Tab-separated table of C-alpha atoms in Angstrom:
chain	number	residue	atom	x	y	z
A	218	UNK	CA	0.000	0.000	0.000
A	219	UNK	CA	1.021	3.451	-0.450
A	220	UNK	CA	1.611	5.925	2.114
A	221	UNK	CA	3.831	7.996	4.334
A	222	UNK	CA	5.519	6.625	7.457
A	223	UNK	CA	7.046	8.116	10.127
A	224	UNK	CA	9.375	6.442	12.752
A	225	UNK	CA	9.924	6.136	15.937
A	226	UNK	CA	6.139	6.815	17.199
A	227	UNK	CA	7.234	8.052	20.220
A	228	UNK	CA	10.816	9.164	21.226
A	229	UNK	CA	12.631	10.119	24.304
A	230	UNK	CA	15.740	12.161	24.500
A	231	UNK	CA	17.705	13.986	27.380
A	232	UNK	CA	18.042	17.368	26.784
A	233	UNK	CA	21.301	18.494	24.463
A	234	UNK	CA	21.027	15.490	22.169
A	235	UNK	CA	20.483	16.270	18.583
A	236	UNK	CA	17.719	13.881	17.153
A	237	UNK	CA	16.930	12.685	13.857
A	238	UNK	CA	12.887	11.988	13.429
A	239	UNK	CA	12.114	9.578	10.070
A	240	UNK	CA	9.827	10.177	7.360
A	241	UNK	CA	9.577	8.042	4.050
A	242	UNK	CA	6.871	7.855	1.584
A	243	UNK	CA	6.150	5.572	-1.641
A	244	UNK	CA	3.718	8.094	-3.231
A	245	UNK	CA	6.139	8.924	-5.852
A	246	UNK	CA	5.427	12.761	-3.979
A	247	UNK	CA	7.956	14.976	-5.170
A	248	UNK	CA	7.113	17.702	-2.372
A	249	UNK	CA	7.352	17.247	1.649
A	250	UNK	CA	7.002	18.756	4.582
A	251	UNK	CA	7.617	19.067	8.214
A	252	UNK	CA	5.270	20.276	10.824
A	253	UNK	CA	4.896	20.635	14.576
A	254	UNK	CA	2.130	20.646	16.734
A	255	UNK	CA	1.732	21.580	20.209
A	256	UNK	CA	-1.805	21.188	22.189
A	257	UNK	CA	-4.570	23.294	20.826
A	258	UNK	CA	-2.238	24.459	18.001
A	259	UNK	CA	-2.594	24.303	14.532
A	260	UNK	CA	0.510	22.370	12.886
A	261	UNK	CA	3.059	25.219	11.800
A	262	UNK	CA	5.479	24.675	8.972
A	263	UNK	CA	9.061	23.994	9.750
A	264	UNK	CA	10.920	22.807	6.737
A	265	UNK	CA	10.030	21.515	3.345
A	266	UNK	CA	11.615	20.799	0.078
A	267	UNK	CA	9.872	20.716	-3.468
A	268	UNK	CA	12.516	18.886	-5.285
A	269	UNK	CA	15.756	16.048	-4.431
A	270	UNK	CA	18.508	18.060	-3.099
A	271	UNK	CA	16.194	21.369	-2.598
A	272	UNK	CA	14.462	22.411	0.882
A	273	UNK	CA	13.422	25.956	2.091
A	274	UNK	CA	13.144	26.895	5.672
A	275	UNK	CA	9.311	27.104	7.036
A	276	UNK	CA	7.994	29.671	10.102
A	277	UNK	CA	9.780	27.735	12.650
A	278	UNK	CA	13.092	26.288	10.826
A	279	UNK	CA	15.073	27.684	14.221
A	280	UNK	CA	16.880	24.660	16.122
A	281	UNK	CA	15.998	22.415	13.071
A	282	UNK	CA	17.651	20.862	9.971
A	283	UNK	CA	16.384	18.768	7.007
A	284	UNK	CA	18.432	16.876	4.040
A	285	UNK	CA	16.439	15.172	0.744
A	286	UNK	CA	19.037	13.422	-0.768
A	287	UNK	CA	16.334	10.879	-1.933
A	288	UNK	CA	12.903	11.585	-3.532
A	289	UNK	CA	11.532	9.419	-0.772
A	290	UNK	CA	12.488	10.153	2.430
A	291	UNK	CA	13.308	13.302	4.365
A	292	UNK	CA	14.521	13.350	7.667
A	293	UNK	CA	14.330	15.639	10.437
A	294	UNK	CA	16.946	16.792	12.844
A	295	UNK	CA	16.034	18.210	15.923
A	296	UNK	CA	18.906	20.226	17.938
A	297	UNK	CA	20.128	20.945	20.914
A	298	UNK	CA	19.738	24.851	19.821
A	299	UNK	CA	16.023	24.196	19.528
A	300	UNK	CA	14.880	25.326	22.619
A	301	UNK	CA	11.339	23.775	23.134
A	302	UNK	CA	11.614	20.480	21.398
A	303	UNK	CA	8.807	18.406	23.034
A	304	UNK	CA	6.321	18.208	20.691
A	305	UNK	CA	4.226	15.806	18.333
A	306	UNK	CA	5.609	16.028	15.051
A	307	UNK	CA	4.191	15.303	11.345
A	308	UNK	CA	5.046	14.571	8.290
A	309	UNK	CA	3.387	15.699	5.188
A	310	UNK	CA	3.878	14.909	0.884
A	311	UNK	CA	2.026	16.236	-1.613
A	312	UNK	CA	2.093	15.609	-5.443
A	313	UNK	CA	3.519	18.933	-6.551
A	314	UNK	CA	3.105	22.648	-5.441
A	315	UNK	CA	0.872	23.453	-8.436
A	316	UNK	CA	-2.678	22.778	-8.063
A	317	UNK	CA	-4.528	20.318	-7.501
A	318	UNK	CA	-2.974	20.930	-4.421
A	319	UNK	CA	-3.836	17.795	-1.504
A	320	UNK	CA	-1.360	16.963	1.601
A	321	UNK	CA	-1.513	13.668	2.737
A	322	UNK	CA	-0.062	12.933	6.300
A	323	UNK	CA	2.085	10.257	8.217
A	324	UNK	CA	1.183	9.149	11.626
A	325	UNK	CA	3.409	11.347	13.518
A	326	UNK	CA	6.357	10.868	15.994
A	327	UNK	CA	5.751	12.355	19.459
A	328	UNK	CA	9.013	13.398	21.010
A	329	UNK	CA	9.842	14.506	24.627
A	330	UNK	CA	12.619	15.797	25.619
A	331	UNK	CA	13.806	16.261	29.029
B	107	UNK	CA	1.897	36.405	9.257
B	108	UNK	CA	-1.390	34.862	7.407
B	109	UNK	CA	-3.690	33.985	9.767
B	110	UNK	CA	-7.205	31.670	9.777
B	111	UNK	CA	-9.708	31.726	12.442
B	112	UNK	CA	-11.329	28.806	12.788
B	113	UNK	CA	-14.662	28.326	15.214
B	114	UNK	CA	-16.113	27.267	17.325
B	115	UNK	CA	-13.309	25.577	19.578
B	116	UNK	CA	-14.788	23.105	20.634
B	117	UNK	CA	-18.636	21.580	20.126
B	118	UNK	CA	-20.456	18.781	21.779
B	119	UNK	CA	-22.271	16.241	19.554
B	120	UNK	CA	-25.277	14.338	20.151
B	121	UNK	CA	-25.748	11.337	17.784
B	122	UNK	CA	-27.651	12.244	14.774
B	123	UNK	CA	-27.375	16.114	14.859
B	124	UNK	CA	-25.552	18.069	12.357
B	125	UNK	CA	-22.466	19.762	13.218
B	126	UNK	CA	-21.251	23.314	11.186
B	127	UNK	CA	-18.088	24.745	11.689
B	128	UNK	CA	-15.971	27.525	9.482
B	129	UNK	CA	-12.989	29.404	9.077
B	130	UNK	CA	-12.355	32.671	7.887
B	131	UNK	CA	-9.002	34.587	6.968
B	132	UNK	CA	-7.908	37.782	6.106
B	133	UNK	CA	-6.681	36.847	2.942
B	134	UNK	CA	-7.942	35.344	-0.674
B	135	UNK	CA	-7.362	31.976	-0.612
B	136	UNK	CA	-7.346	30.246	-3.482
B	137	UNK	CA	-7.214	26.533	-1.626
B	138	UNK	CA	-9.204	25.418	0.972
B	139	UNK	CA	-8.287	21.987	3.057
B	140	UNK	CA	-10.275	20.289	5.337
B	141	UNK	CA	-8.980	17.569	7.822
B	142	UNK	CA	-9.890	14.821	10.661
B	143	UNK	CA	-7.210	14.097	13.383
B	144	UNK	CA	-8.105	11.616	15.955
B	145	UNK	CA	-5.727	11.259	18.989
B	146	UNK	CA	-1.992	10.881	18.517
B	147	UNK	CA	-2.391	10.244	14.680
B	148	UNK	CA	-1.679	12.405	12.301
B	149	UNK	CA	-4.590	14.567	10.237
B	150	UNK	CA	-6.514	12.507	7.455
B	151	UNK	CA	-7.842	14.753	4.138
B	152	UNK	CA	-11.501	15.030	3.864
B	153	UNK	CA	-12.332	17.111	1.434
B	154	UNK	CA	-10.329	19.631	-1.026
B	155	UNK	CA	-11.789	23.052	-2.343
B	156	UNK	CA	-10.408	24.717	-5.918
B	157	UNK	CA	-12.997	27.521	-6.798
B	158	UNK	CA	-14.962	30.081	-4.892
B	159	UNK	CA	-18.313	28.983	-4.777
B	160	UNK	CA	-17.553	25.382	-5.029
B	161	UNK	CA	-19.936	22.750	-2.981
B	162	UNK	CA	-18.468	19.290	-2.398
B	163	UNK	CA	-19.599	16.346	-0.457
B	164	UNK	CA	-17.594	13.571	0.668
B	165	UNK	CA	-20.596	10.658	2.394
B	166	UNK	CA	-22.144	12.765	5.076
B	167	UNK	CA	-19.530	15.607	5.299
B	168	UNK	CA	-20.231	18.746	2.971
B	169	UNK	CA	-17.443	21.341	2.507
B	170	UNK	CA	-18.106	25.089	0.827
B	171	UNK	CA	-15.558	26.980	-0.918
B	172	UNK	CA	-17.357	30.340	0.257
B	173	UNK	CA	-17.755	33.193	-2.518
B	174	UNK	CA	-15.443	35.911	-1.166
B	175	UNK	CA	-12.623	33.145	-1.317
B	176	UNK	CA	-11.834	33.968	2.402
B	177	UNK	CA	-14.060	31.711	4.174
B	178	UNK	CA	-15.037	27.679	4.150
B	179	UNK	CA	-17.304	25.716	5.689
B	180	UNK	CA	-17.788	22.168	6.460
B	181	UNK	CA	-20.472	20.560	7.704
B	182	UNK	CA	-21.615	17.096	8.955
B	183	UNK	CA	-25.102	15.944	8.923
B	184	UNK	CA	-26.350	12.956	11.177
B	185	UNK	CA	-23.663	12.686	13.479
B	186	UNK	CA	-22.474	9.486	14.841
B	187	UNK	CA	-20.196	8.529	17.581
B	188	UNK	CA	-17.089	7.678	15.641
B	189	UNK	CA	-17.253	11.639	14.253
B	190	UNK	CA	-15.641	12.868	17.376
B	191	UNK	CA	-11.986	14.475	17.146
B	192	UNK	CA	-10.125	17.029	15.777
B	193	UNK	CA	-11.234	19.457	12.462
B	194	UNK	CA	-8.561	21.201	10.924
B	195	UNK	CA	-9.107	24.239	8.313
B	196	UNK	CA	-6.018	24.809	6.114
B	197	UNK	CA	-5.819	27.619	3.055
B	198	UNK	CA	-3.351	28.644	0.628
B	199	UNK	CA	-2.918	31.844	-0.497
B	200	UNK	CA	-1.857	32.163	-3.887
B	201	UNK	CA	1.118	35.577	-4.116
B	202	UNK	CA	0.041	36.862	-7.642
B	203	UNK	CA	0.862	33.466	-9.293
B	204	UNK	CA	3.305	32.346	-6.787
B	205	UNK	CA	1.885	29.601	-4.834
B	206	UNK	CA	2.064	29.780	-0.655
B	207	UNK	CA	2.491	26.905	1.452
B	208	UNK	CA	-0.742	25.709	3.603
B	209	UNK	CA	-1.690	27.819	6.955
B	210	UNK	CA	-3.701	25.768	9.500
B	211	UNK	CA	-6.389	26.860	11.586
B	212	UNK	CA	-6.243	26.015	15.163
B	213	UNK	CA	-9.029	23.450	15.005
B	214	UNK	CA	-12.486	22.303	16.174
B	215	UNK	CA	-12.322	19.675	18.917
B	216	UNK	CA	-16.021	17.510	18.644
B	217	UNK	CA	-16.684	15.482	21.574
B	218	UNK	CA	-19.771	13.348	22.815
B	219	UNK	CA	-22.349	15.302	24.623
B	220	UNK	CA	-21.980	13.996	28.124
């Protein structure tokens, strides 16, 4: 089946420790995207990346840094200089940036950092 | 920053009521996204909106593209129990032919009336 998935689903890491979230998708997408969400927040953009070896920095690309050196998969690192990391964290691909415009979702990795 | 206000915050549903919710911006949107998020997963497309004006259904849920391109609406007739979670709004604006990324309401929480 096709479809985005993101691993771990939950992760735990002590404070200072850079962390790398996965997110791979066999929709034959060429965009992605990373969000976060906090409770009672909508999800707010941190990175995402139209094309392989492309990426462009989102509302909250602070503390954060992506790579796509393959069409399907594009990983997240969380830093040490991002100062609030807890937080549940999604995944996103869509065909293209051109209309018809639809982003489908992974399942999410919740991380907590303390 | 764009911005999308989505209401209410949170609604109570009684099996076999409808439910209406809506969000409004500030801006012309020229995309209009509407998705269900249950708990720790990550948000599921329902329905997708193109043209102001536009009407579309997807089984009992039926999303408006309203006329002044900064508003939507989606609404769910005969509610049933496994309706209950989280409704997310997202737009895109479109920067005189240069296409924005997605901005997400903060999103309508439907529980079970007690």
């Amino acid at each position: 089946d096709g479809g985005i998935t993101q691993s771990p689903k939950y992760l735990f890491r002590k404070e200072g420790q850079n962390v790398t979230l996965s997110c791979e998708q066999n929709l034959n997408h060429d965009a992605m995207y990373w969000y976060r969400q906090d409770p009672g927040q909508g999800l707010r953009l941190i990175y995402y990346s139209q094309i392989v070896n492309d990426f462009q920095k989102g509302d909250i690309a602070e503390g954060y840094s992506v790579s796509r050196e393959k069409k399907e998969s594009f990983p997240l690192t969380v830093t040490s200089a991002q100062k609030n990391p807890t937080a549940f964290y999604l995944c996103a691909s869509s065909v293209r940036q051109a209309n018809p415009y639809e982003q489908y979702f992974g399942p999410g990795t919740r991380l907590t950092v303390t | 920053g764009q911005q999308l206000n989505q209401s209410p915050q949170s609604m109570f549903i009684q099996e076999g009521e409808d439910v209406s919710m809506n969000c409004t911006s500030s801006s012309i949107f020229n995309t209009w996204l509407w998705y269900k998020q249950d708990p720790g997963e990550g948000p599921v497309l329902l329905i997708a909106l193109y043209k102001a004006g536009e009407l579309t259904s997807n089984g009992r849920l039926t999303a408006q593209f309203g006329i002044t391109r900064k508003d939507s609406f989606l609404n769910i007739s005969a509610s049933i129990p496994s309706d209950v979670g989280i409704y997310f709004c997202a737009g895109r604006v479109n920067y005189g032919g240069s296409q924005g990324n997605l901005i997400f309401g903060k999103g309508t929480k439907l529980s079970v009336k007690p």
